[in-house]
Amino acid sequence: MNVLVINCGSSSLKYQLINSDTEAVLAKGLCERIGIEGSAITHQPAGGDKVMEEKPMPDHSAAVKFVIEKLTDKEVGVISSLSEIDAVGHRVVHGGEKFAESVIIDEEVIKAIEECNDLAPLHNPANIIGIRSCQNNMPGVPNVAVFDTAFHQTMPAKAYMYGLPLEYYNKYKVRRYGFHGTSHDFVSKRAAEIIGKNRDDLKIIVCHLGNGASISAVDHGKSIDTSMGLTPLEGVIMGTRSGDIDPAIIDFIAKKENMSLEEVNSMLNKKSGILGLSGVSSDFRDVTAAEDAGNEAAKIALETYSYRVAKYIGAYTAAMNGVDIIAFTAGVGENTQRVRAQVGEYLAYLGTYIDADKNMARGEEVIISTPDSKVKVMIVPTNEELAIARQTVALVK
Ligand code: AMP
């Protein structure tokens, strides 16, 4: 079976065509600047070169049309006709309390996703546009929604309730939802497999550290807590997001700087985190290079980041009354040796130690803790697209 995996942003569309039998990526690409002047598609067939073409894409439907064109193109295509796409799997950001697992999309599901728009106003509408575009361009092909929030729906109320008046939960469903669920699910499962055990017998902490970052406690196969909240702004420090702050800071800065609530919210999402702290970049390659060049703010930014990650690991070890595996994943978790080493310095109380040589690895599955370490620490590359393809096949087969 061939599954087209679609990840729609407000002005972008990422795609991968995956053969679910071999799990090989046949082709992948990205449509950018949809609805904006200068839109372009970048397409890469497996084993081939990337091709980039500027094409006017007034909306996501036009983008899906071009994706199909590229996939079936005589030169850079990988299938001969549309009939070779058996299903489409969509990443949908917010499923609210309605979706605890992936579902085949019908009108009722679209309506339910729309009802979650308030909770993810930038993402869910784009996801729905992507779904509609695929329905229009590929009639008869089943579409599946895979939610970023679904895996965390197993959290107990004590983990998802905020210390706010209950009426806001009752009226608006203000609570912790968590995100990156597809990745936390995939990585925790894989981490257990790596040590030849069943996830249902283990306590696992997954540190998904990418541009967005979240940590989860996966207790005997179920997410029981995670660091992102109502929105992806809560939790650890991220590339450009602040993570946890004293909520009173919002009012304080708004008054001092004469900023609106929207402006403060935008600052917390786009100008904070590692970018804001270091003043250098949101990219850890730039920030570690700046630290090496003697930049004190970059050094403090990285130390603050690692310290926050270590504190969450401590919290989730307490939440599960122990931990068997700590798994690092996503861009920073898989590649930034310095962050893993700094986090490791806080783990001695758990009898847990990182081997400096093994920690030089990047982007591969490897156990980086010492043989005598009580907790296995590992790098487990995430693969959200493959996870979406697998869940799509499981539903449409
Ligand atoms: P993600 O959101 O998972 O794609 O992660 C993106 C982030 O990972 C980038 O902003 C970088 O900070 C970091 N990253 C990616 N590749 C590397 C690398 N080779 N070395 C260090 N950090 C990296």
Coordinates of C-alpha atoms and ligand atoms in Angstrom, one line a residue:
M1 CA 0.0 0.0 0.0
N2 CA 1.1 3.6 -0.7
V3 CA 0.2 6.2 1.9
L4 CA 0.5 9.9 1.2
V5 CA 1.3 11.6 4.5
I6 CA 0.3 15.3 4.6
N7 CA 1.2 17.9 7.2
C8 CA -0.4 21.3 6.5
G9 CA 0.6 24.6 8.0
S10 CA -1.1 27.9 7.4
S11 CA 1.0 28.6 4.3
S12 CA 2.8 25.3 3.8
L13 CA 2.3 21.7 3.0
K14 CA 4.8 18.9 3.8
Y15 CA 4.3 15.5 2.2
Q16 CA 5.8 12.0 2.0
L17 CA 4.7 9.1 0.0
I18 CA 5.5 5.9 1.9
N19 CA 5.2 2.3 0.8
S20 CA 3.7 0.7 3.9
D21 CA 4.9 -2.8 3.0
T22 CA 8.6 -1.9 2.9
E23 CA 8.2 1.4 5.0
A24 CA 10.4 3.1 2.3
V25 CA 9.9 6.8 1.6
L26 CA 9.2 6.9 -2.2
A27 CA 9.3 10.7 -2.4
K28 CA 9.0 13.7 -0.1
G29 CA 8.6 17.4 -0.5
L30 CA 7.3 20.8 0.6
C31 CA 5.0 23.4 -0.8
E32 CA 5.8 26.8 0.6
R33 CA 4.3 30.3 0.5
I34 CA 0.8 28.9 -0.4
G35 CA -1.5 31.9 -0.9
I36 CA 1.5 34.3 -1.0
E37 CA 3.5 35.6 -3.9
G38 CA 6.5 33.4 -4.8
S39 CA 5.0 30.0 -3.9
A40 CA 7.2 27.0 -4.7
I41 CA 7.2 23.2 -4.5
T42 CA 10.4 21.3 -3.6
H43 CA 10.2 17.6 -4.5
Q44 CA 12.6 14.8 -3.9
P45 CA 12.2 11.3 -5.2
A46 CA 14.0 8.6 -3.2
G47 CA 17.6 8.3 -4.4
G48 CA 17.2 11.3 -6.7
D49 CA 18.0 15.0 -6.5
K50 CA 15.7 17.7 -5.1
V51 CA 13.8 19.7 -7.7
M52 CA 12.4 23.1 -7.0
E53 CA 9.8 24.8 -9.0
E54 CA 8.1 28.1 -8.5
K55 CA 4.3 27.7 -9.2
P56 CA 1.5 30.0 -8.3
M57 CA -0.5 28.2 -5.5
P58 CA -3.4 30.4 -4.5
D59 CA -4.6 27.8 -2.0
H60 CA -3.9 24.3 -0.5
S61 CA -6.0 22.7 -3.1
A62 CA -3.7 24.0 -5.8
A63 CA -0.7 22.7 -3.7
V64 CA -2.2 19.2 -3.5
K65 CA -2.7 19.2 -7.3
F66 CA 1.0 20.0 -7.8
V67 CA 2.0 17.4 -5.3
I68 CA 0.1 14.8 -7.4
E69 CA 1.6 16.2 -10.6
K70 CA 5.1 15.8 -9.2
L71 CA 4.4 12.3 -7.8
T72 CA 3.2 11.1 -11.2
D73 CA 5.6 13.1 -13.3
K74 CA 7.5 11.1 -16.0
E75 CA 10.9 12.3 -14.8
V76 CA 10.8 13.0 -11.1
G77 CA 7.6 11.0 -10.3
V78 CA 7.6 7.7 -8.4
I79 CA 4.1 6.4 -9.4
S80 CA 2.4 6.2 -12.7
S81 CA -1.0 7.3 -11.7
L82 CA -3.1 8.6 -8.8
S83 CA -4.7 5.1 -8.5
E84 CA -1.4 4.1 -6.8
I85 CA -2.2 6.3 -3.8
D86 CA -4.2 4.0 -1.5
A87 CA -4.8 6.3 1.5
V88 CA -3.9 9.7 2.9
G89 CA -2.8 10.3 6.5
H90 CA -3.1 13.8 7.8
R91 CA -1.3 15.2 10.8
V92 CA -4.0 17.2 12.8
V93 CA -2.7 19.3 15.6
H94 CA -5.6 19.5 18.1
G95 CA -8.2 16.8 18.7
G96 CA -9.3 18.3 22.0
E97 CA -11.0 15.8 24.3
K98 CA -12.9 14.3 21.3
F99 CA -10.1 12.2 19.8
A100 CA -8.1 9.7 21.8
E101 CA -6.9 7.9 18.7
S102 CA -6.6 8.2 14.9
V103 CA -9.8 8.1 12.9
I104 CA -11.0 7.7 9.3
I105 CA -12.3 11.1 8.2
D106 CA -15.9 11.7 7.3
E107 CA -18.1 14.8 7.6
E108 CA -18.7 14.2 11.3
V109 CA -15.0 14.0 12.0
I110 CA -14.4 17.2 10.1
K111 CA -17.1 18.9 12.1
A112 CA -15.5 17.7 15.3
I113 CA -12.1 18.9 14.2
E114 CA -13.6 22.3 13.4
E115 CA -15.0 22.4 17.0
C116 CA -11.4 22.3 18.2
N117 CA -10.4 25.3 16.1
D118 CA -10.6 27.6 19.1
L119 CA -7.9 25.5 20.8
A120 CA -5.5 25.7 17.8
P121 CA -6.6 28.7 15.7
L122 CA -3.4 28.7 13.5
H123 CA -3.2 25.0 12.9
N124 CA -6.6 23.2 12.8
P125 CA -8.1 25.4 10.1
A126 CA -5.1 24.7 7.9
N127 CA -5.4 20.9 8.6
I128 CA -9.0 21.0 7.5
I129 CA -8.1 22.8 4.3
G130 CA -5.5 20.1 3.6
I131 CA -8.1 17.4 4.2
R132 CA -10.7 19.0 1.9
S133 CA -8.0 19.5 -0.8
C134 CA -7.2 15.8 -0.7
Q135 CA -10.9 14.9 -0.8
N136 CA -11.3 17.1 -3.9
N137 CA -8.2 16.0 -5.7
M138 CA -8.4 12.3 -4.9
P139 CA -12.1 11.3 -4.8
G140 CA -12.6 7.9 -3.3
V141 CA -9.2 7.7 -1.5
P142 CA -9.7 7.3 2.3
N143 CA -8.3 10.0 4.5
V144 CA -7.2 9.4 8.1
A145 CA -6.6 12.0 10.8
V146 CA -3.7 11.4 13.2
F147 CA -3.9 13.9 16.2
D148 CA -0.9 15.4 18.0
T149 CA -2.9 15.4 21.2
A150 CA -4.4 11.9 21.0
F151 CA -1.7 9.9 22.7
H152 CA -1.9 12.2 25.8
Q153 CA -5.6 11.7 26.3
T154 CA -4.7 8.9 28.8
M155 CA -3.5 11.6 31.3
P156 CA -5.4 11.5 34.6
A157 CA -7.3 14.6 35.7
K158 CA -4.6 15.4 38.3
A159 CA -2.1 15.9 35.5
Y160 CA -4.3 17.8 33.1
M161 CA -6.2 20.2 35.4
Y162 CA -4.8 23.7 36.0
G163 CA -5.2 25.4 39.4
L164 CA -7.9 27.7 37.9
P165 CA -11.6 28.2 38.7
L166 CA -13.3 25.0 37.5
E167 CA -15.7 27.0 35.4
Y168 CA -13.1 27.6 32.7
Y169 CA -12.6 23.9 32.3
N170 CA -16.4 23.4 32.2
K171 CA -17.1 26.2 29.9
Y172 CA -14.1 26.2 27.5
K173 CA -12.2 22.9 28.2
V174 CA -9.2 24.9 29.5
R175 CA -6.8 22.0 30.5
R176 CA -3.5 20.4 29.6
Y177 CA -3.7 18.6 26.2
G178 CA 0.0 18.1 25.3
F179 CA 1.4 17.8 21.7
H180 CA 3.9 15.8 19.7
G181 CA 1.8 12.7 20.8
T182 CA 2.7 10.8 17.6
S183 CA 6.4 11.2 18.4
H184 CA 6.1 10.4 22.1
D185 CA 4.1 7.2 21.2
F186 CA 6.6 6.2 18.4
V187 CA 9.7 6.9 20.4
S188 CA 8.6 5.2 23.7
K189 CA 7.5 2.1 21.8
R190 CA 10.8 2.0 19.9
A191 CA 12.9 2.6 23.0
A192 CA 11.3 -0.4 24.7
E193 CA 12.0 -2.5 21.6
I194 CA 15.7 -1.5 21.6
I195 CA 16.2 -3.1 25.0
G196 CA 14.0 -6.1 24.0
K197 CA 11.2 -5.3 26.4
N198 CA 7.5 -4.5 26.2
R199 CA 6.6 -0.8 26.7
D200 CA 3.7 -2.0 28.9
D201 CA 6.3 -3.1 31.5
L202 CA 8.3 0.1 31.6
K203 CA 8.5 3.7 32.8
I204 CA 9.8 5.9 30.0
I205 CA 10.6 9.6 29.8
V206 CA 10.6 10.9 26.3
C207 CA 12.4 14.2 25.7
H208 CA 11.2 15.4 22.3
L209 CA 13.6 18.4 21.8
G210 CA 13.1 20.0 18.4
N211 CA 12.3 23.6 17.5
G212 CA 9.2 22.9 19.5
A213 CA 10.0 20.7 22.5
S214 CA 8.0 18.6 25.0
I215 CA 8.7 15.9 27.6
S216 CA 6.4 13.1 28.5
A217 CA 6.0 10.5 31.1
V218 CA 5.0 7.2 29.5
D219 CA 4.0 4.8 32.3
H220 CA 3.4 1.2 31.3
G221 CA 2.5 2.3 27.7
K222 CA 0.3 5.3 28.6
S223 CA 1.1 9.0 28.6
I224 CA 0.4 10.1 32.2
D225 CA 1.9 13.6 31.9
T226 CA 3.5 15.9 29.4
S227 CA 5.0 19.3 29.5
M228 CA 3.0 21.2 26.8
G229 CA -0.4 22.4 27.9
L230 CA -3.5 24.0 26.5
T231 CA -1.2 25.2 23.7
P232 CA 2.4 24.3 22.8
L233 CA 3.7 27.3 24.7
E234 CA 4.0 25.6 28.1
G235 CA 6.8 23.4 29.4
V236 CA 10.5 23.4 28.6
I237 CA 12.3 26.3 26.9
M238 CA 12.2 25.9 23.1
G239 CA 13.8 27.4 20.0
T240 CA 11.6 30.6 20.1
R241 CA 9.0 29.8 22.8
S242 CA 9.4 30.7 26.4
G243 CA 8.1 27.5 28.0
D244 CA 6.9 27.9 31.6
I245 CA 6.9 31.4 33.0
D246 CA 5.2 33.2 35.9
P247 CA 1.9 34.1 34.3
A248 CA 2.1 37.6 36.0
I249 CA 5.0 38.4 33.7
I250 CA 2.4 38.9 30.8
D251 CA 0.6 41.8 32.5
F252 CA 3.9 43.2 33.8
I253 CA 5.6 43.4 30.4
A254 CA 2.4 44.5 28.6
K255 CA 2.2 47.5 30.9
K256 CA 5.9 48.3 30.9
E257 CA 6.2 48.0 27.1
N258 CA 2.8 49.3 26.2
M259 CA 2.1 46.0 24.4
S260 CA -1.2 44.4 23.6
L261 CA -2.0 40.8 24.8
E262 CA -1.6 39.6 21.2
E263 CA 1.8 41.3 21.0
V264 CA 3.0 39.7 24.3
N265 CA 1.6 36.3 23.1
S266 CA 3.5 36.6 19.9
M267 CA 6.7 37.6 21.8
L268 CA 6.4 34.5 24.0
N269 CA 5.9 32.3 21.0
K270 CA 8.3 33.8 18.4
K271 CA 11.0 35.9 20.1
S272 CA 11.7 34.0 23.4
G273 CA 13.3 30.7 24.2
I274 CA 16.8 30.0 23.0
L275 CA 16.6 32.8 20.5
G276 CA 15.5 35.4 23.0
L277 CA 17.9 34.3 25.8
S278 CA 21.0 34.0 23.5
G279 CA 20.2 36.9 21.2
V280 CA 21.9 34.7 18.6
S281 CA 19.6 32.2 17.0
S282 CA 16.9 29.6 17.7
D283 CA 19.1 27.0 16.0
F284 CA 21.3 25.1 18.4
R285 CA 24.1 24.8 15.9
D286 CA 24.5 28.6 15.9
V287 CA 24.1 28.8 19.7
T288 CA 26.7 26.1 20.5
A289 CA 29.1 27.8 18.0
A290 CA 28.5 31.1 19.7
E291 CA 29.2 29.6 23.1
D292 CA 32.5 28.1 21.7
A293 CA 33.4 31.6 20.5
G294 CA 33.0 33.0 24.1
N295 CA 29.4 34.4 24.0
E296 CA 28.3 34.4 27.6
A297 CA 24.5 34.8 26.8
A298 CA 24.7 31.7 24.5
K299 CA 26.3 29.8 27.3
I300 CA 23.7 30.8 29.8
A301 CA 20.9 30.0 27.3
L302 CA 22.1 26.5 26.8
E303 CA 22.6 25.9 30.6
T304 CA 19.1 27.3 31.3
Y305 CA 17.7 25.0 28.6
S306 CA 19.4 21.8 29.9
Y307 CA 18.5 22.7 33.5
R308 CA 14.8 23.0 32.7
V309 CA 14.9 19.6 30.8
A310 CA 16.6 18.0 33.8
K311 CA 13.9 19.4 36.2
Y312 CA 11.2 17.9 34.1
I313 CA 12.9 14.5 34.1
G314 CA 13.0 14.8 37.9
A315 CA 9.3 15.7 38.0
Y316 CA 8.3 12.8 35.8
T317 CA 10.5 10.3 37.7
A318 CA 8.5 11.3 40.8
A319 CA 5.2 11.1 38.9
M320 CA 6.0 7.5 37.8
N321 CA 7.8 6.6 41.1
G322 CA 10.8 5.7 39.0
V323 CA 12.1 5.5 35.5
D324 CA 13.7 2.8 33.3
I325 CA 14.5 4.7 30.1
I326 CA 15.1 8.3 29.2
A327 CA 15.0 8.8 25.4
F328 CA 16.2 11.9 23.5
T329 CA 14.6 12.6 20.2
A330 CA 13.9 15.3 17.5
G331 CA 16.4 17.8 16.0
V332 CA 18.1 18.9 19.2
G333 CA 17.6 15.7 21.2
E334 CA 19.1 13.6 18.4
N335 CA 22.0 16.0 17.4
T336 CA 23.1 18.2 20.2
Q337 CA 25.6 16.3 22.2
R338 CA 26.1 19.3 24.6
V339 CA 22.5 19.4 25.8
R340 CA 22.4 15.6 26.5
A341 CA 25.7 15.9 28.4
Q342 CA 24.5 18.8 30.5
V343 CA 21.2 17.1 31.3
G344 CA 23.2 13.9 32.2
E345 CA 25.1 15.9 34.9
Y346 CA 21.8 16.1 36.9
L347 CA 21.1 12.4 36.8
A348 CA 23.6 11.0 39.3
Y349 CA 21.0 10.9 42.0
L350 CA 19.3 8.2 39.9
G351 CA 22.5 6.2 39.6
T352 CA 22.4 7.3 35.9
Y353 CA 25.4 8.2 33.9
I354 CA 26.0 9.1 30.3
D355 CA 29.1 7.7 28.5
A356 CA 30.9 10.7 26.9
D357 CA 32.1 8.7 23.8
K358 CA 28.7 7.1 23.1
N359 CA 27.1 10.6 23.5
M360 CA 29.1 11.8 20.4
A361 CA 26.5 9.9 18.3
R362 CA 23.9 11.8 16.4
G363 CA 20.7 10.9 14.6
E364 CA 21.0 7.1 15.2
E365 CA 19.5 4.7 17.6
V366 CA 22.1 4.3 20.4
I367 CA 22.2 3.7 24.1
I368 CA 24.4 6.5 25.5
S369 CA 24.4 5.5 29.2
T370 CA 27.2 3.6 30.8
P371 CA 26.8 -0.2 31.2
D372 CA 26.3 0.2 35.0
S373 CA 23.8 3.0 34.7
K374 CA 20.6 2.2 36.5
V375 CA 18.5 4.0 33.9
K376 CA 19.0 3.4 30.2
V377 CA 19.6 6.8 28.4
M378 CA 19.2 6.6 24.6
I379 CA 18.9 8.5 21.4
V380 CA 15.9 7.3 19.4
P381 CA 15.3 9.2 16.2
T382 CA 11.6 10.1 15.8
N383 CA 9.7 9.5 12.6
E384 CA 6.3 11.1 12.8
E385 CA 5.5 10.5 9.1
L386 CA 6.1 6.8 9.4
A387 CA 4.0 6.6 12.5
I388 CA 1.2 8.5 10.6
A389 CA 1.5 6.1 7.7
R390 CA 1.3 3.0 10.0
Q391 CA -1.8 4.3 11.8
T392 CA -3.4 5.1 8.5
V393 CA -2.8 1.6 7.2
A394 CA -4.1 0.1 10.4
L395 CA -7.4 1.9 9.9
V396 CA -8.0 1.6 6.2
K397 CA -6.9 -2.0 5.7
Ligands
AMP1 P1 13.1 19.7 14.6 O1 12.0 20.7 15.0 O2 13.0 18.4 15.3 O3 13.2 19.7 13.1 O4 14.5 20.3 15.2 C1 15.0 21.5 14.6 C2 16.2 22.0 15.5 O5 17.1 20.9 15.7 C3 17.0 23.1 14.8 O6 16.5 24.3 15.1 C4 18.4 22.9 15.5 O7 18.4 23.7 16.7 C5 18.4 21.5 15.9 N1 19.3 20.7 15.0 C6 19.0 20.1 13.8 N2 20.1 19.5 13.3 C7 21.1 19.7 14.2 C8 22.5 19.4 14.2 N3 23.1 18.7 13.2 N4 23.2 19.8 15.3 C9 22.7 20.5 16.3 N5 21.4 20.8 16.3 C10 20.6 20.5 15.3

